Amino acid sequence: MNFKDREQRIKKKLSSDEAILVNSREAVFYLSGFSGSLGFLIISKKKSILLVDGRYFEKARKEAVSDEIFLLTDFIEDIKKILDLLKVKRCYFDGESLSYRLYERISKKLETVNLVDGAGEWIKNLRAVKDHQELKIIAEGALLSKKAFTLFKRQVKILGMKERECVNELEYRLKKFGDNISFDTLVLAGENSSLPHGQPSNRIIGKKDSVIIDFGLKYKNYCTDNTRTLIFDNPLMERYLRIVKKAFKAGLGQISDGREIKLADIAVRDVFEKEGLLNNFLHSSGHGIGLSVHEYPTLSYKTEGIFKEGMVVTLEPGLYFEGIGGVRYEEMILVTKKSCEIL
């Protein structure tokens, strides 16, 4: 991947006395290539410096494209030393990933540096549009994730099994095809499936149940996310699932380069409203996905902005009925120039 190109795109936003401090794992990887669990990246107009502790120093030297790898000994002192060396007067940070406590500690030490929240906005907009290599990895991951689920359905008879047992069976297959799972797998049956993000339990799956299965794997650092609903002899829930898929199709028709993001969510909601079921739709219609499961943009009627070619989002309409059950359908969608493509 062209990590240096991403770094250069950040540098173009900076003046000679400015830098950004990056600390989220995904953003550090995105801009440097370093995949360890702890690292701090400083990018100035002149230089990029990756700070890691002794556990990751060798790994960073092998992976990172940063101009310099710095061995951390005292985080706050080291940050000050580097910013002084680079003659930085203003340093941008990501307010969503840097804790307030750490911000306070840094700001007290950096008396001559103005800390400004804003780096997160730059990075999220860069990450939202995937390059060719990212799209190739994501498409491969999506294929493997669906393959794992197909094997799960074929090999595991879930009637009579506990939700947690099904989770274990599916995660085994997801990990077999990917590097790991991208989030905690959900298998929610009957009344439990009325909770969009419920907790799998020892509830036994039986006839008349609707079963929501939300799953994803990590493949070469990138996430997948799909949801399927299995229904066992329940005509009412089957009707609701048909409505959900109708809403999915309506939302899908609004996804293409240059189209307003909020229109996809509005289209989904219009279908539910016409069916008198809008109050049973409890979340947004989807989200961006990539190095993180949830990235910009959120597919919501509140979101300002447009779809751009190369974005990858999920579309996941669902209906939930307290004490009864729920249904949801989710696919990963690639935004193309004239339309979109289900991965």
Coordinates of C-alpha atoms in Angstrom, one line a residue:
M1 CA 0.0 0.0 0.0
N2 CA 1.1 3.5 -0.7
F3 CA 1.5 4.7 2.9
K4 CA 3.9 7.5 1.8
D5 CA 1.2 9.0 -0.5
R6 CA -1.2 9.2 2.4
E7 CA 1.5 10.8 4.5
Q8 CA 2.1 13.3 1.8
R9 CA -1.6 14.2 1.6
I10 CA -1.5 15.1 5.3
K11 CA 1.7 17.1 4.9
K12 CA 0.1 19.2 2.2
K13 CA -2.4 20.4 4.8
L14 CA 0.4 21.6 7.2
S15 CA 2.4 24.8 7.3
S16 CA 6.1 24.8 8.2
D17 CA 5.4 25.1 12.0
E18 CA 2.5 22.6 12.2
A19 CA 2.2 18.9 12.9
I20 CA -0.3 16.2 13.7
L21 CA -0.2 13.7 16.5
V22 CA -1.9 10.4 15.7
N23 CA -2.6 7.8 18.3
S24 CA -5.5 5.5 17.2
R25 CA -4.2 2.1 16.1
E26 CA -6.1 2.2 12.8
A27 CA -5.0 5.7 11.9
V28 CA -1.3 5.0 12.7
F29 CA -1.4 1.9 10.4
Y30 CA -3.2 3.9 7.7
L31 CA -0.5 6.6 7.6
S32 CA 2.6 4.6 8.4
G33 CA 2.1 0.8 7.8
F34 CA 2.8 -0.1 11.4
S35 CA 0.3 -2.6 12.7
G36 CA 1.2 -2.9 16.3
S37 CA -1.3 -2.2 19.1
L38 CA 0.5 0.8 20.5
G39 CA 2.2 3.6 18.7
F40 CA 2.2 7.3 18.3
L41 CA 2.8 9.1 15.0
I42 CA 3.9 12.7 14.5
I43 CA 3.8 14.1 11.0
S44 CA 5.2 17.6 10.3
K45 CA 5.8 19.4 7.0
K46 CA 9.4 18.2 7.2
K47 CA 9.3 14.8 8.7
S48 CA 7.3 11.8 10.0
I49 CA 8.3 10.1 13.2
L50 CA 6.8 6.9 14.7
L51 CA 7.1 6.5 18.4
V52 CA 6.9 2.9 19.8
D53 CA 8.1 1.2 23.0
G54 CA 10.7 -1.6 23.1
R55 CA 8.1 -4.4 22.5
Y56 CA 7.4 -3.0 19.0
F57 CA 10.7 -1.4 17.9
E58 CA 11.8 -4.2 15.7
K59 CA 8.3 -4.7 14.2
A60 CA 8.1 -0.9 13.5
R61 CA 11.4 -0.9 11.7
K62 CA 10.2 -3.7 9.4
E63 CA 6.7 -2.3 8.7
A64 CA 6.7 1.5 9.0
V65 CA 7.5 3.8 6.1
S66 CA 7.9 6.8 8.5
D67 CA 11.1 8.8 8.2
E68 CA 12.2 7.9 11.7
I69 CA 11.4 5.3 14.3
F70 CA 11.8 6.6 17.8
L71 CA 12.1 4.4 20.9
L72 CA 9.7 5.6 23.6
T73 CA 11.1 6.0 27.1
D74 CA 9.0 8.8 28.6
F75 CA 6.0 9.5 26.4
I76 CA 5.4 13.1 27.4
E77 CA 9.0 14.1 27.5
D78 CA 9.6 12.4 24.1
I79 CA 6.7 14.1 22.5
K80 CA 8.0 17.5 23.7
K81 CA 11.5 16.7 22.5
I82 CA 10.3 15.8 19.0
L83 CA 8.0 18.8 18.6
D84 CA 10.7 21.1 19.8
L85 CA 13.2 19.5 17.4
L86 CA 10.7 20.0 14.5
K87 CA 10.0 23.6 15.7
V88 CA 6.3 23.0 15.9
K89 CA 4.0 25.8 17.2
R90 CA 0.7 24.2 16.4
C91 CA -0.1 20.4 16.8
Y92 CA -3.4 18.9 15.6
F93 CA -4.8 15.8 17.4
D94 CA -7.8 13.6 17.1
G95 CA -10.2 14.5 19.9
E96 CA -12.1 11.2 19.5
S97 CA -9.1 9.0 20.1
L98 CA -6.9 11.0 22.5
S99 CA -8.2 10.8 26.0
Y100 CA -8.9 14.0 28.0
R101 CA -6.4 12.9 30.7
L102 CA -3.6 12.4 28.2
Y103 CA -4.5 15.7 26.5
E104 CA -4.2 17.4 29.8
R105 CA -0.8 15.9 30.5
I106 CA 0.5 16.8 27.0
S107 CA -0.9 20.3 27.1
K108 CA 0.7 21.1 30.5
K109 CA 4.1 20.0 29.2
L110 CA 3.9 21.7 25.8
E111 CA 3.8 25.3 27.0
T112 CA 4.9 26.7 23.6
V113 CA 2.7 24.5 21.4
N114 CA -0.9 25.1 20.6
L115 CA -2.8 21.9 20.6
V116 CA -5.8 21.9 18.3
D117 CA -8.5 19.2 17.7
G118 CA -8.8 18.6 14.0
A119 CA -6.6 15.8 12.8
G120 CA -9.4 13.2 13.2
E121 CA -11.5 15.0 10.6
W122 CA -8.7 15.0 8.0
I123 CA -7.9 11.3 8.5
K124 CA -11.5 10.1 8.5
N125 CA -12.1 11.8 5.2
L126 CA -9.0 10.2 3.7
R127 CA -9.9 6.8 5.0
A128 CA -13.5 7.0 3.7
V129 CA -12.4 6.6 0.1
K130 CA -10.5 3.4 -0.4
D131 CA -7.7 3.0 -2.9
H132 CA -7.3 0.1 -5.3
Q133 CA -5.3 -2.1 -2.9
E134 CA -7.8 -1.5 -0.1
L135 CA -10.7 -2.4 -2.3
K136 CA -9.1 -5.6 -3.4
I137 CA -8.5 -6.7 0.2
I138 CA -12.0 -5.7 1.3
A139 CA -13.5 -7.6 -1.6
E140 CA -11.5 -10.7 -0.7
G141 CA -12.4 -10.4 2.9
A142 CA -16.1 -10.1 2.1
L143 CA -15.9 -13.2 0.0
L144 CA -14.2 -15.2 2.7
S145 CA -16.6 -14.0 5.3
K146 CA -19.6 -15.2 3.3
K147 CA -17.9 -18.5 2.6
A148 CA -17.5 -19.0 6.4
F149 CA -21.2 -18.3 6.9
T150 CA -22.2 -20.6 4.1
L151 CA -20.2 -23.4 5.7
F152 CA -21.7 -22.6 9.1
K153 CA -25.3 -22.9 7.7
R154 CA -24.4 -26.1 5.8
Q155 CA -22.6 -27.8 8.6
V156 CA -24.4 -26.6 11.8
K157 CA -28.0 -27.5 12.6
I158 CA -28.8 -24.6 14.9
L159 CA -32.3 -25.7 16.0
G160 CA -31.9 -27.0 19.5
M161 CA -28.6 -25.3 20.0
K162 CA -27.8 -22.4 22.4
E163 CA -27.1 -19.0 21.0
R164 CA -23.6 -19.0 22.5
E165 CA -22.8 -22.4 20.9
C166 CA -23.8 -21.0 17.5
V167 CA -21.5 -18.1 18.1
N168 CA -18.6 -20.4 18.8
E169 CA -19.3 -22.5 15.7
L170 CA -19.5 -19.5 13.4
E171 CA -16.4 -17.7 14.9
Y172 CA -14.4 -20.9 14.4
R173 CA -15.1 -20.8 10.7
L174 CA -14.6 -17.0 10.5
K175 CA -11.2 -17.3 12.1
K176 CA -10.3 -20.2 9.8
F177 CA -10.7 -17.9 6.8
G178 CA -9.6 -14.6 8.3
D179 CA -7.0 -13.3 10.7
N180 CA -9.6 -12.8 13.4
I181 CA -13.2 -11.7 13.9
S182 CA -13.8 -8.0 13.3
F183 CA -16.3 -7.7 16.2
D184 CA -18.1 -9.9 18.7
T185 CA -20.4 -12.2 16.7
L186 CA -24.1 -12.0 17.4
V187 CA -26.5 -14.9 17.3
L188 CA -29.8 -13.7 18.8
A189 CA -33.0 -15.8 18.8
G190 CA -36.7 -15.2 19.4
E191 CA -37.4 -12.3 21.8
N192 CA -33.6 -11.8 22.2
S193 CA -33.4 -10.7 18.5
S194 CA -35.6 -7.6 19.3
L195 CA -32.4 -6.1 20.7
P196 CA -30.2 -4.8 17.8
H197 CA -27.0 -5.4 19.7
G198 CA -28.1 -7.9 22.3
Q199 CA -25.9 -10.4 24.2
P200 CA -25.8 -14.0 23.0
S201 CA -27.0 -16.3 25.9
N202 CA -27.8 -19.9 26.7
R203 CA -31.2 -19.5 25.1
I204 CA -32.0 -22.5 23.0
I205 CA -33.0 -21.8 19.4
G206 CA -36.4 -23.4 18.6
K207 CA -39.2 -23.5 16.1
K208 CA -41.1 -20.2 15.4
D209 CA -37.9 -18.3 16.2
S210 CA -36.3 -15.6 14.1
V211 CA -32.6 -15.6 14.5
I212 CA -30.4 -12.6 13.7
I213 CA -26.8 -13.5 12.9
D214 CA -24.4 -10.5 12.7
F215 CA -20.8 -11.5 11.8
G216 CA -17.6 -10.3 10.3
L217 CA -13.9 -11.2 10.0
K218 CA -10.6 -9.3 9.8
Y219 CA -8.5 -9.9 6.8
K220 CA -5.2 -8.2 6.3
N221 CA -6.3 -5.5 8.9
Y222 CA -9.6 -4.8 7.1
C223 CA -13.1 -5.6 8.5
T224 CA -16.2 -7.2 7.1
D225 CA -19.7 -6.9 8.4
N226 CA -22.8 -8.8 7.3
T227 CA -26.1 -9.7 8.9
R228 CA -28.5 -12.5 8.0
T229 CA -31.8 -13.5 9.6
L230 CA -32.9 -17.1 9.7
I231 CA -36.6 -17.8 10.3
F232 CA -38.1 -21.1 11.4
D233 CA -41.8 -21.5 10.5
N234 CA -42.9 -18.0 11.5
P235 CA -45.0 -16.3 8.7
L236 CA -45.2 -13.0 10.5
M237 CA -41.4 -12.6 10.9
E238 CA -41.0 -13.8 7.3
R239 CA -43.3 -10.9 6.2
Y240 CA -41.2 -8.4 8.2
L241 CA -38.0 -9.8 6.6
R242 CA -39.5 -9.2 3.1
I243 CA -40.3 -5.6 4.1
V244 CA -36.7 -5.2 5.4
K245 CA -35.3 -6.5 2.1
K246 CA -37.7 -4.1 0.2
A247 CA -36.2 -1.3 2.3
F248 CA -32.7 -2.5 1.6
K249 CA -33.4 -2.4 -2.1
A250 CA -34.8 1.2 -1.8
G251 CA -31.7 2.3 0.1
L252 CA -29.4 0.6 -2.4
G253 CA -31.0 2.6 -5.2
Q254 CA -29.8 5.8 -3.6
I255 CA -26.1 4.9 -3.3
S256 CA -23.8 6.2 -6.0
D257 CA -21.0 8.8 -6.5
G258 CA -22.2 12.3 -5.9
R259 CA -25.5 11.4 -4.3
E260 CA -26.4 12.8 -0.9
I261 CA -25.6 10.2 1.9
K262 CA -28.8 10.9 3.8
L263 CA -31.0 9.9 0.9
A264 CA -30.2 6.2 1.4
D265 CA -31.4 6.4 5.0
I266 CA -34.5 8.4 4.0
A267 CA -35.4 5.8 1.3
V268 CA -35.2 3.0 3.9
R269 CA -37.3 5.0 6.3
D270 CA -39.9 5.8 3.7
V271 CA -40.5 2.1 3.1
F272 CA -41.0 1.4 6.8
E273 CA -43.2 4.5 7.2
K274 CA -45.5 3.3 4.5
E275 CA -45.8 0.0 6.2
G276 CA -46.6 1.7 9.6
L277 CA -43.4 0.2 11.0
L278 CA -41.0 3.2 11.3
N279 CA -41.1 3.1 15.1
N280 CA -39.7 -0.4 14.9
F281 CA -36.5 0.7 13.1
L282 CA -34.1 1.5 15.9
H283 CA -30.8 2.6 14.3
S284 CA -29.3 4.2 11.2
S285 CA -29.3 2.5 7.9
G286 CA -25.6 1.7 7.8
H287 CA -22.0 3.0 8.2
G288 CA -18.6 3.2 6.6
I289 CA -16.3 0.2 7.0
G290 CA -12.6 -0.4 6.5
L291 CA -9.8 -0.7 9.1
S292 CA -12.6 -0.2 11.7
V293 CA -16.0 -1.7 11.6
H294 CA -17.6 1.7 12.0
E295 CA -16.1 4.5 10.0
Y296 CA -17.3 7.7 8.3
P297 CA -19.9 8.1 6.9
T298 CA -23.0 7.1 8.9
L299 CA -25.9 6.4 6.7
S300 CA -28.4 8.7 8.5
Y301 CA -30.9 11.3 7.5
K302 CA -28.8 13.6 9.7
T303 CA -25.6 13.1 7.8
E304 CA -24.4 15.9 5.5
G305 CA -22.2 15.0 2.6
I306 CA -22.1 13.0 -0.5
F307 CA -21.1 9.4 -1.5
K308 CA -17.8 9.3 -3.3
E309 CA -16.6 6.6 -5.7
G310 CA -14.4 4.2 -3.7
M311 CA -16.3 4.4 -0.4
V312 CA -17.4 1.2 1.2
V313 CA -20.4 1.3 3.4
T314 CA -22.9 -1.2 5.0
L315 CA -26.6 -1.0 4.4
E316 CA -28.5 -2.7 7.3
P317 CA -32.2 -2.0 7.6
G318 CA -34.0 -3.9 10.4
L319 CA -37.2 -4.2 12.3
Y320 CA -37.5 -5.0 16.1
F321 CA -40.5 -5.9 18.2
E322 CA -40.0 -5.9 21.9
G323 CA -40.7 -9.3 23.5
I324 CA -41.3 -10.9 20.1
G325 CA -38.2 -10.7 17.9
G326 CA -36.4 -8.9 15.1
V327 CA -35.2 -9.2 11.6
R328 CA -32.2 -7.5 9.9
Y329 CA -30.4 -7.7 6.6
E330 CA -26.9 -6.3 6.0
E331 CA -24.5 -6.2 3.1
M332 CA -21.3 -4.3 2.3
I333 CA -21.6 -1.9 -0.5
L334 CA -19.0 -0.4 -2.8
V335 CA -19.8 3.1 -4.2
T336 CA -19.1 3.3 -7.9
K337 CA -19.2 6.1 -10.4
K338 CA -22.7 5.4 -11.7
S339 CA -24.2 3.1 -9.0
C340 CA -23.0 0.7 -6.4
E341 CA -22.0 -2.9 -6.0
I342 CA -22.7 -5.5 -3.3
L343 CA -19.4 -7.0 -2.1

